[in-house]
Coordinates of C-alpha atoms in Angstrom, one line a residue:
M1 CA 7.2 18.6 8.6
L2 CA 3.7 18.1 10.0
L3 CA 2.0 21.5 9.6
S4 CA -1.4 20.7 11.1
V5 CA -3.8 18.1 12.4
H6 CA -7.5 18.7 12.0
V7 CA -9.8 16.3 14.0
K8 CA -13.6 16.2 13.9
N9 CA -16.0 14.1 15.9
M10 CA -13.3 11.8 17.2
A11 CA -14.1 10.4 20.7
L12 CA -14.1 13.4 23.1
I13 CA -12.9 15.8 20.4
E14 CA -15.8 17.6 18.7
E15 CA -13.5 19.6 16.4
A16 CA -10.0 20.7 16.9
E17 CA -7.1 22.0 14.7
V18 CA -3.5 22.1 15.9
E19 CA -0.8 23.9 13.9
F20 CA 2.6 22.6 14.8
T21 CA 5.9 24.5 14.4
P22 CA 9.5 23.5 13.7
G23 CA 11.5 22.3 16.7
L24 CA 10.1 20.8 19.9
N25 CA 6.3 20.7 20.2
V26 CA 5.0 19.6 23.6
L27 CA 1.5 18.5 24.6
T28 CA 0.5 18.4 28.2
G29 CA -2.8 18.0 30.2
E30 CA -4.5 16.2 33.0
T31 CA -4.8 12.4 32.9
G32 CA -7.9 11.5 30.9
A33 CA -8.1 14.9 29.1
G34 CA -7.6 13.2 25.7
K35 CA -3.9 13.6 24.9
S36 CA -3.7 10.1 23.4
I37 CA -6.8 10.8 21.2
L38 CA -4.8 13.4 19.2
L39 CA -1.9 11.0 18.4
G40 CA -4.4 8.2 18.0
S41 CA -6.1 10.3 15.3
V42 CA -2.7 10.8 13.5
N43 CA -2.2 7.0 13.6
L44 CA -5.8 6.5 12.3
A45 CA -5.2 8.9 9.3
L46 CA -2.1 6.8 8.5
G47 CA -3.9 3.5 8.3
A48 CA -4.5 2.2 11.9
K49 CA -7.5 0.0 12.4
A50 CA -10.7 2.0 12.5
D51 CA -13.6 1.3 14.9
K52 CA -17.0 2.9 14.8
E53 CA -16.7 3.3 18.6
M54 CA -14.2 6.1 17.9
I55 CA -16.9 8.3 16.4
R56 CA -18.1 10.9 18.9
N57 CA -21.6 10.2 20.4
G58 CA -24.3 11.6 18.3
A59 CA -22.1 12.2 15.2
E60 CA -22.6 10.4 11.9
Y61 CA -18.8 10.3 11.1
A62 CA -15.4 11.1 12.3
Q63 CA -12.6 12.7 10.2
V64 CA -8.9 13.4 10.5
E65 CA -6.8 15.5 8.2
L66 CA -3.0 15.9 8.3
V67 CA -1.1 18.5 6.3
F68 CA 2.7 18.1 5.7
T69 CA 5.2 20.1 3.8
A70 CA 6.2 18.3 0.6
E71 CA 9.9 17.7 0.1
E72 CA 11.3 16.7 -3.3
R73 CA 11.5 13.0 -2.4
V74 CA 7.9 13.1 -1.2
L75 CA 6.8 14.7 -4.5
R76 CA 8.7 12.0 -6.5
K77 CA 6.9 9.3 -4.5
L78 CA 3.5 10.9 -5.3
E79 CA 4.4 10.9 -9.0
E80 CA 5.6 7.3 -8.8
M81 CA 2.2 6.4 -7.1
E82 CA 0.4 8.3 -9.9
L83 CA -1.2 10.6 -7.3
P84 CA -1.9 14.3 -7.6
T85 CA 0.9 16.7 -6.3
E86 CA 0.5 20.1 -4.8
E87 CA 3.2 22.7 -4.9
D88 CA 4.1 23.0 -1.2
C89 CA 2.2 20.4 0.8
V90 CA 0.6 17.0 0.9
T91 CA -2.7 16.3 2.6
I92 CA -3.7 12.9 4.0
S93 CA -7.2 12.4 5.3
R94 CA -9.5 9.7 6.5
R95 CA -13.3 9.7 7.1
I96 CA -15.0 7.0 9.1
S97 CA -18.7 6.3 9.3
G98 CA -20.6 3.5 10.8
T99 CA -20.2 1.3 7.7
R100 CA -17.1 2.4 5.8
S101 CA -13.8 4.2 5.9
V102 CA -12.3 6.3 3.1
S103 CA -8.6 7.5 2.9
R104 CA -7.4 10.2 0.6
I105 CA -4.1 11.7 -0.5
N106 CA -4.4 15.2 -1.9
G107 CA -8.1 14.5 -2.4
E108 CA -7.8 11.2 -4.3
S109 CA -9.0 7.9 -2.7
V110 CA -6.2 5.6 -1.9
S111 CA -5.5 2.2 -0.3
A112 CA -4.1 1.5 3.2
K113 CA -0.9 0.3 1.4
Q114 CA -0.4 3.6 -0.4
I115 CA -0.9 5.5 2.8
K116 CA 1.7 3.4 4.6
E117 CA 4.2 3.8 1.7
L118 CA 3.9 7.6 1.8
A119 CA 3.8 7.9 5.6
E120 CA 7.2 6.1 5.9
L121 CA 8.7 9.2 4.2
L122 CA 6.8 11.8 6.3
L123 CA 7.0 10.8 10.0
D124 CA 8.1 8.3 12.6
I125 CA 5.7 7.6 15.5
H126 CA 7.2 6.2 18.7
G127 CA 4.2 4.9 20.7
Q128 CA 3.9 4.4 24.5
H129 CA 4.9 0.7 24.1
E130 CA 7.2 0.8 21.2
H131 CA 10.3 0.7 23.4
Q132 CA 9.2 -2.9 24.3
S133 CA 10.3 -3.8 20.8
L134 CA 13.8 -3.5 22.1
L135 CA 13.3 -6.7 23.9
H136 CA 13.2 -8.5 20.6
K137 CA 16.5 -9.3 18.8
R138 CA 14.8 -8.7 15.4
K139 CA 14.7 -5.0 16.4
H140 CA 18.4 -4.9 17.2
L141 CA 19.2 -6.1 13.7
E142 CA 17.0 -3.4 12.2
I143 CA 18.8 -0.7 14.3
L144 CA 22.3 -1.9 13.3
D145 CA 21.3 -2.0 9.6
A146 CA 19.8 1.5 9.9
Y147 CA 23.0 2.7 11.5
A148 CA 25.0 1.1 8.7
G149 CA 23.1 3.2 6.2
S150 CA 22.3 3.0 2.5
E151 CA 25.0 0.4 1.8
A152 CA 23.4 -2.0 4.3
L153 CA 19.9 -1.3 2.9
S154 CA 21.2 -2.0 -0.7
L155 CA 22.8 -5.3 0.5
L156 CA 19.6 -6.2 2.3
D157 CA 17.7 -5.8 -0.9
E158 CA 20.2 -8.0 -2.7
V159 CA 20.0 -10.7 0.0
G160 CA 16.2 -10.6 -0.1
R161 CA 16.2 -10.9 -3.9
C162 CA 18.7 -13.9 -3.8
Y163 CA 16.7 -15.5 -1.0
R164 CA 13.5 -15.4 -3.0
E165 CA 15.2 -16.7 -6.2
R166 CA 16.9 -19.6 -4.3
N167 CA 13.6 -20.6 -2.6
R168 CA 11.7 -20.5 -6.0
L169 CA 14.3 -22.8 -7.5
K170 CA 14.1 -25.1 -4.4
E171 CA 10.3 -25.3 -4.8
D172 CA 10.8 -26.1 -8.5
L173 CA 13.2 -28.9 -7.7
D174 CA 10.9 -30.4 -5.0
A175 CA 7.9 -30.1 -7.4
Q176 CA 9.7 -31.8 -10.3
S177 CA 11.3 -34.6 -8.3
M178 CA 9.3 -37.8 -9.0
D179 CA 9.8 -41.5 -9.5
E180 CA 9.7 -43.1 -13.0
G181 CA 6.1 -44.2 -12.6
A182 CA 4.8 -40.8 -11.5
R183 CA 6.8 -39.2 -14.4
R184 CA 5.3 -41.5 -16.9
R185 CA 1.8 -40.9 -15.7
E186 CA 2.4 -37.1 -15.7
Q187 CA 3.7 -37.3 -19.3
E188 CA 0.8 -39.4 -20.5
L189 CA -1.7 -36.9 -19.1
L190 CA 0.1 -33.9 -20.6
E191 CA 0.4 -35.6 -24.0
F192 CA -3.4 -36.3 -23.9
E193 CA -4.2 -32.7 -23.1
A194 CA -1.7 -31.4 -25.7
K195 CA -3.2 -33.6 -28.4
E196 CA -6.8 -32.6 -27.5
I197 CA -5.9 -28.9 -27.8
E198 CA -3.8 -29.3 -31.0
E199 CA -6.5 -31.4 -32.8
A200 CA -9.1 -28.8 -32.0
G201 CA -7.3 -26.3 -34.3
L202 CA -8.4 -23.3 -32.3
K203 CA -8.2 -19.8 -33.8
E204 CA -8.3 -16.5 -31.8
G205 CA -11.8 -15.0 -31.7
E206 CA -13.4 -18.1 -33.3
D207 CA -15.7 -18.6 -30.3
E208 CA -17.1 -15.1 -30.5
E209 CA -17.9 -15.4 -34.2
L210 CA -19.5 -18.9 -33.7
E211 CA -21.6 -17.6 -30.8
K212 CA -22.9 -14.8 -33.0
K213 CA -23.6 -17.2 -35.8
Y214 CA -25.3 -19.8 -33.5
R215 CA -27.5 -17.1 -31.9
R216 CA -28.6 -16.0 -35.4
M217 CA -29.3 -19.6 -36.5
L218 CA -31.2 -20.4 -33.3
N219 CA -33.4 -17.4 -33.8
S220 CA -33.6 -17.7 -37.6
R221 CA -37.4 -18.2 -37.8
R222 CA -38.2 -15.1 -35.7
I223 CA -35.6 -13.1 -37.8
S224 CA -37.1 -14.4 -41.1
E225 CA -40.6 -13.5 -40.1
S226 CA -39.6 -10.0 -39.0
L227 CA -37.5 -9.4 -42.2
G228 CA -40.4 -10.6 -44.4
S229 CA -42.7 -8.1 -42.7
V230 CA -40.2 -5.3 -43.2
Y231 CA -39.7 -6.2 -46.8
R232 CA -43.4 -6.1 -47.5
L233 CA -43.8 -2.8 -45.8
T234 CA -41.0 -1.2 -47.9
D235 CA -41.3 -2.9 -51.3
G236 CA -44.9 -4.0 -51.9
E237 CA -47.5 -2.4 -54.1
E238 CA -48.5 -0.2 -51.3
G239 CA -45.0 -0.3 -49.6
A240 CA -42.9 2.7 -48.6
I241 CA -40.8 2.7 -51.8
S242 CA -43.9 2.8 -54.0
L243 CA -45.5 5.5 -52.0
L244 CA -42.3 7.5 -51.9
G245 CA -42.0 7.2 -55.7
R246 CA -45.4 8.7 -56.1
A247 CA -44.6 11.5 -53.7
V248 CA -41.3 12.2 -55.5
K249 CA -43.2 12.4 -58.8
E250 CA -45.9 14.7 -57.4
L251 CA -43.5 17.1 -55.7
G252 CA -41.3 17.1 -58.8
S253 CA -44.2 18.4 -60.9
V254 CA -44.3 21.7 -58.9
A255 CA -40.6 22.0 -57.9
S256 CA -39.8 24.4 -60.8
Y257 CA -42.2 27.0 -59.3
D258 CA -40.1 27.7 -56.2
E259 CA -36.5 27.2 -55.2
A260 CA -37.5 25.9 -51.7
L261 CA -39.8 23.3 -53.3
G262 CA -36.8 22.1 -55.4
E263 CA -34.7 21.6 -52.3
L264 CA -37.6 19.6 -50.7
S265 CA -38.0 17.5 -53.8
S266 CA -34.2 16.7 -53.8
Q267 CA -34.4 15.6 -50.1
L268 CA -37.4 13.4 -50.8
A269 CA -35.7 11.8 -53.8
E270 CA -32.6 11.1 -51.7
T271 CA -34.8 9.4 -49.0
E272 CA -36.3 7.2 -51.7
S273 CA -32.8 6.2 -52.9
L274 CA -31.7 5.4 -49.4
L275 CA -34.7 3.2 -48.8
R276 CA -34.0 1.3 -52.1
D277 CA -30.4 0.7 -50.9
F278 CA -31.7 -0.5 -47.6
N279 CA -34.1 -2.9 -49.3
R280 CA -31.3 -4.4 -51.4
E281 CA -29.1 -5.0 -48.3
L282 CA -32.2 -6.5 -46.6
S283 CA -32.6 -8.9 -49.5
D284 CA -29.0 -9.9 -49.3
Y285 CA -29.2 -10.6 -45.6
Q286 CA -32.3 -12.8 -46.2
E287 CA -30.3 -14.8 -48.7
D288 CA -27.5 -15.3 -46.2
M289 CA -30.0 -16.5 -43.7
E290 CA -30.5 -19.7 -45.7
F291 CA -29.0 -22.8 -44.1
D292 CA -29.9 -26.4 -43.5
G293 CA -29.9 -28.5 -40.4
A294 CA -26.4 -29.9 -41.1
D295 CA -25.0 -26.3 -41.0
F296 CA -26.7 -25.7 -37.6
Q297 CA -25.5 -29.0 -36.3
A298 CA -21.9 -28.2 -37.3
V299 CA -21.8 -24.8 -35.7
E300 CA -23.4 -26.2 -32.5
T301 CA -20.9 -29.1 -32.3
R302 CA -17.9 -26.9 -32.9
L303 CA -19.1 -24.4 -30.2
N304 CA -19.6 -27.2 -27.7
L305 CA -16.1 -28.5 -28.3
I306 CA -14.6 -25.0 -27.8
N307 CA -16.6 -24.4 -24.6
H308 CA -15.5 -27.8 -23.3
L309 CA -11.9 -26.9 -23.8
K310 CA -12.4 -23.5 -22.2
E311 CA -13.9 -25.2 -19.2
K312 CA -10.9 -27.5 -18.9
Y313 CA -8.0 -25.2 -19.8
G314 CA -8.9 -21.5 -19.7
R315 CA -11.5 -18.8 -19.7
N316 CA -11.0 -18.0 -23.4
I317 CA -9.3 -19.4 -26.5
S318 CA -6.2 -17.3 -25.9
S319 CA -5.9 -18.9 -22.4
V320 CA -6.4 -22.4 -23.8
L321 CA -3.7 -21.9 -26.4
E322 CA -1.3 -20.5 -23.8
Y323 CA -2.0 -23.6 -21.6
G324 CA -1.2 -25.8 -24.7
E325 CA 2.1 -24.0 -25.1
E326 CA 2.9 -24.4 -21.4
I327 CA 2.2 -28.2 -21.4
Q328 CA 4.3 -28.6 -24.5
R329 CA 7.2 -27.1 -22.6
K330 CA 6.5 -29.5 -19.7
I331 CA 6.5 -32.4 -22.1
E332 CA 9.8 -31.4 -23.5
K333 CA 11.2 -31.2 -19.9
L334 CA 9.9 -34.7 -19.2
N335 CA 11.3 -36.1 -22.4
D336 CA 14.7 -34.8 -21.4
Y337 CA 14.0 -35.2 -17.6
E338 CA 17.5 -36.1 -16.5
N339 CA 19.2 -33.1 -18.2
Y340 CA 16.4 -30.8 -17.1
M341 CA 16.9 -31.8 -13.5
K342 CA 20.6 -31.4 -13.8
E343 CA 20.2 -27.9 -15.2
L344 CA 17.6 -27.0 -12.5
S345 CA 20.1 -28.3 -9.8
R346 CA 22.9 -26.2 -11.3
E347 CA 20.6 -23.1 -11.3
Y348 CA 19.7 -23.8 -7.6
E349 CA 23.4 -24.2 -6.6
K350 CA 24.3 -21.0 -8.4
A351 CA 21.4 -19.1 -6.7
D352 CA 22.4 -20.6 -3.3
Q353 CA 26.0 -19.5 -3.8
A354 CA 24.9 -16.0 -4.8
L355 CA 22.8 -15.9 -1.6
H356 CA 25.7 -16.9 0.6
E357 CA 28.0 -14.4 -1.0
A358 CA 25.4 -11.6 -0.5
C359 CA 24.9 -12.6 3.1
K360 CA 28.7 -12.7 3.6
K361 CA 29.0 -9.1 2.3
L362 CA 26.2 -7.9 4.5
S363 CA 27.7 -9.7 7.6
V364 CA 31.1 -8.1 6.9
L365 CA 29.5 -4.7 6.8
R366 CA 27.5 -5.3 10.0
K367 CA 30.7 -6.3 11.8
E368 CA 32.5 -3.2 10.5
K369 CA 29.7 -0.9 11.7
A370 CA 28.9 -2.6 15.0
P371 CA 31.8 -0.9 17.0
G372 CA 30.8 2.5 15.8
L373 CA 27.2 1.9 16.9
E374 CA 28.5 0.6 20.3
E375 CA 30.5 3.8 21.0
T376 CA 28.0 6.2 19.6
L377 CA 25.1 4.7 21.5
K378 CA 27.2 4.4 24.8
K379 CA 27.9 8.1 24.5
A380 CA 24.2 8.9 23.9
L381 CA 23.1 6.8 26.9
E382 CA 25.7 8.4 29.2
E383 CA 24.1 11.8 28.2
L384 CA 20.8 10.3 29.2
N385 CA 22.1 9.7 32.8
F386 CA 23.3 6.1 32.5
L387 CA 26.2 6.8 34.8
S388 CA 28.0 3.5 34.3
I389 CA 27.1 1.9 31.0
G390 CA 28.5 -1.1 29.2
F391 CA 27.2 -1.9 25.7
E392 CA 28.0 -4.4 23.1
V393 CA 26.5 -5.5 19.8
S394 CA 26.7 -9.3 19.6
I395 CA 26.7 -10.8 16.1
K396 CA 26.3 -14.6 15.7
E397 CA 25.7 -16.8 12.8
K398 CA 22.2 -18.1 12.2
E399 CA 20.3 -20.0 9.5
I400 CA 20.0 -17.8 6.4
S401 CA 16.7 -15.9 5.9
S402 CA 15.5 -12.9 3.9
D403 CA 17.5 -10.6 6.3
G404 CA 20.8 -12.5 6.0
G405 CA 22.7 -15.0 8.1
D406 CA 23.3 -12.8 11.3
E407 CA 21.6 -12.9 14.6
V408 CA 22.2 -9.5 16.3
E409 CA 21.6 -8.9 20.0
F410 CA 22.3 -5.9 22.2
L411 CA 24.1 -6.7 25.5
I412 CA 24.1 -4.1 28.3
S413 CA 25.3 -3.4 31.8
T414 CA 23.9 -0.4 33.7
N415 CA 25.7 -0.8 37.0
P416 CA 29.5 -0.9 37.8
G417 CA 30.9 -4.5 38.1
E418 CA 28.0 -6.1 36.3
S419 CA 28.7 -8.3 33.3
L420 CA 27.1 -7.7 30.0
K421 CA 23.7 -9.4 29.6
P422 CA 20.9 -9.4 27.0
L423 CA 18.9 -6.2 27.0
S424 CA 15.7 -8.1 27.8
M425 CA 17.2 -9.3 31.1
V426 CA 18.4 -6.1 32.7
S427 CA 16.4 -3.1 31.6
S428 CA 13.3 -1.6 33.4
G429 CA 10.6 0.3 31.5
G430 CA 12.1 3.7 32.2
E431 CA 15.5 2.5 31.0
L432 CA 14.0 1.0 27.8
S433 CA 12.4 4.4 27.1
R434 CA 15.7 6.1 27.4
I435 CA 17.6 3.5 25.4
M436 CA 15.0 3.9 22.6
L437 CA 15.5 7.7 22.8
G438 CA 19.2 7.2 22.6
V439 CA 18.7 5.0 19.5
K440 CA 16.5 7.6 17.8
T441 CA 19.2 10.2 18.5
V442 CA 22.0 8.1 17.1
L443 CA 19.9 7.4 14.0
A444 CA 18.6 11.0 13.6
D445 CA 21.5 12.1 11.3
K446 CA 20.8 9.1 9.0
D447 CA 17.0 9.5 9.1
E448 CA 15.5 11.5 6.3
V449 CA 12.1 11.5 8.0
D450 CA 11.6 15.1 9.2
T451 CA 8.9 14.5 11.9
L452 CA 9.4 12.4 15.0
I453 CA 6.4 11.8 17.4
F454 CA 6.9 10.5 20.9
D455 CA 4.0 9.4 23.1
E456 CA 5.1 9.6 26.8
I457 CA 8.8 8.9 26.3
D458 CA 9.2 10.0 29.9
A459 CA 7.7 6.9 31.4
G460 CA 9.5 5.8 34.6
I461 CA 12.0 8.7 34.9
S462 CA 12.3 11.8 37.1
G463 CA 14.7 14.3 38.6
R464 CA 18.1 14.6 37.0
T465 CA 17.4 11.9 34.5
A466 CA 14.4 13.9 33.3
W467 CA 16.7 16.9 32.6
K468 CA 19.0 14.7 30.6
V469 CA 16.1 13.4 28.6
S470 CA 14.8 16.9 28.1
E471 CA 18.3 18.0 26.9
K472 CA 18.5 15.1 24.5
L473 CA 15.0 15.9 23.0
G474 CA 16.0 19.5 22.7
A475 CA 19.1 18.5 20.7
L476 CA 17.1 16.1 18.6
S477 CA 14.6 18.9 17.7
G478 CA 17.5 20.9 16.2
A479 CA 17.6 18.4 13.2
H480 CA 14.0 17.2 13.3
Q481 CA 10.5 18.4 14.2
V482 CA 9.7 16.6 17.4
I483 CA 6.1 16.3 18.8
L484 CA 5.6 14.6 22.2
I485 CA 3.2 14.1 25.1
T486 CA 4.8 14.5 28.5
H487 CA 3.9 14.7 32.2
L488 CA 7.4 16.0 33.2
P489 CA 7.9 19.8 33.8
Q490 CA 11.6 19.4 32.9
I491 CA 10.7 18.2 29.4
A492 CA 7.8 20.6 29.0
A493 CA 10.1 23.6 29.8
M494 CA 12.3 22.7 26.8
A495 CA 9.4 23.2 24.4
D496 CA 9.6 25.6 21.5
T497 CA 5.8 25.4 21.3
H498 CA 3.5 24.2 24.1
F499 CA -0.1 22.9 23.7
L500 CA -2.5 22.3 26.5
I501 CA -5.2 19.6 26.2
E502 CA -8.2 20.1 28.5
K503 CA -11.5 18.3 29.1
E504 CA -14.5 20.4 29.5
T505 CA -18.2 19.6 30.3
D506 CA -21.4 21.5 30.4
G507 CA -23.1 18.8 32.5
S508 CA -24.7 17.0 29.5
S509 CA -21.7 16.4 27.3
T510 CA -17.9 16.3 27.5
A511 CA -15.4 17.7 25.0
T512 CA -11.6 17.9 24.7
D513 CA -10.1 21.3 23.7
I514 CA -6.6 21.8 22.5
R515 CA -4.9 25.3 22.5
R516 CA -1.5 26.8 22.1
L517 CA -0.2 28.5 25.3
S518 CA 1.2 31.9 25.6
R519 CA 4.3 32.4 27.6
Q520 CA 2.2 33.2 30.7
G521 CA 0.1 30.1 30.0
V522 CA 3.3 28.0 29.8
V523 CA 4.4 29.3 33.2
E524 CA 1.1 28.4 34.8
E525 CA 1.1 24.9 33.2
L526 CA 4.6 24.3 34.4
A527 CA 3.6 25.3 37.9
R528 CA 0.8 22.7 37.7
L529 CA 3.2 20.0 36.4
L530 CA 5.5 20.8 39.4
G531 CA 2.6 19.6 41.6
T532 CA 0.6 22.6 42.7
D533 CA -3.0 23.6 42.2
N534 CA -2.4 26.9 43.9
L535 CA -0.8 29.3 41.4
S536 CA 1.0 31.2 44.2
D537 CA 3.8 33.6 43.5
A538 CA 6.2 31.0 44.8
A539 CA 4.9 28.3 42.4
L540 CA 5.0 30.7 39.4
S541 CA 8.5 31.8 40.4
N542 CA 9.6 28.1 40.5
A543 CA 8.1 27.6 37.0
E544 CA 9.9 30.8 35.7
E545 CA 13.1 29.4 37.1
L546 CA 12.5 26.1 35.3
M547 CA 12.0 27.9 32.0
A548 CA 15.2 30.0 32.5
Q549 CA 17.1 26.8 33.2
A550 CA 15.7 25.2 30.0
A551 CA 16.6 28.3 28.0
K552 CA 20.1 28.2 29.2
I553 CA 20.5 24.6 28.2
K554 CA 19.1 25.3 24.8
Q555 CA 21.4 28.2 24.3
N556 CA 24.4 26.1 25.2

């Protein structure tokens, strides 16, 4: 459930926080008051495209924060995404400045993809124009599969997996198909590359060791001069070792007079010993520095060869060796080309057969479930004041794709005596809104998403139809949290919680305010929605009657 939305510096909203409740949450307000800004802010938090023009004039940034209750499946998803979990809730936020946008889940920065994955478990937003998606047959297929439930989703995954594997093998077949001349040229090139890598006799880490050695040789004169100076300073007649020896001898002559002097003498003797050890290692290093021009030339030549192979075949020796193994496998395939192509063809045919079998299973399931969807959706549409409704789910065969081999289309008749026609040919905007609401209602029992948001689902309806839509939304809010914007008093009267969105100005700036209405506030707002600016006793009585009628419907 969506517990709260906090918006700051977003368009006309300076700062607002709305705490939603279970059941039906309704938002009303005058046109232009900023109702769409609130739902736009929710969309923004969930990854919609950000625009710096959204930031309120004079503000440096805009921010939206959503807080949801966290069900077990949401917590599992957070753990799977390796994101922090909180005991009872999940917080999604987004901050937009003029140059950047940052999204967070429970305080940790996340990508738009992660936001989208989590949002799919939390809420379903039905925008003002989403019902237009019903004009596309692709949407009809999605609705049928959603109605068919988890079995259909499982088969869809299987079809998608088989489709990708079949296509991969088809690409391999096309890529490997070549005439004799092309095959010979390809084989000669691969054999040349394989020989070049094999003859190099590369070893892991060899390039790093050679580079260290080459760098030392290249700077040998500077190193030798520096080491010579260090040796003279430590081991000459007036070097550090000689001076330390004298100091040790001098301090040792008085060490017996005081215990503290004995400790100091021991420390100094240890320092002298460490310096002698250092000098021996320095001498050994100087001996190792001895090399001739041939040694340097050998290292340089070897390093040039390795770098040349890295430029051609990989960024490091490991990559070059992997490439060598890969082309050896290709050579083996070309050496046994006919058998290889036969095996690849067999694999392709096997994958193609598996794809067709998976598509057939999915098609059978869709055809089994289609009559149930027809009857259930017809009933839902009759309850939404479609007095004479004919509805059919047409399933035809099409070329196989990642969603199977079925083309699904909804056919409808909304008047007596009319033949069934494609949905796109017969439905007005208001009818499409009601059909989408019917679909949402039908799928509600199968939908694990707790929160449904509708932006002006009442477009194009009025009168008795408005009451039917109101009644359906009330029923839907029994199983889900429903949040919606409306202009219709019949729908607003059904609300469990009613919010008013108002635009206020002090003459120099304008701001949108959002507040939860008391019962008296609801009565006054319903009177306004009924079309009166004069809150007379008659207007208020009419609003009270509307509320009583809605309460009776809810009780039933």
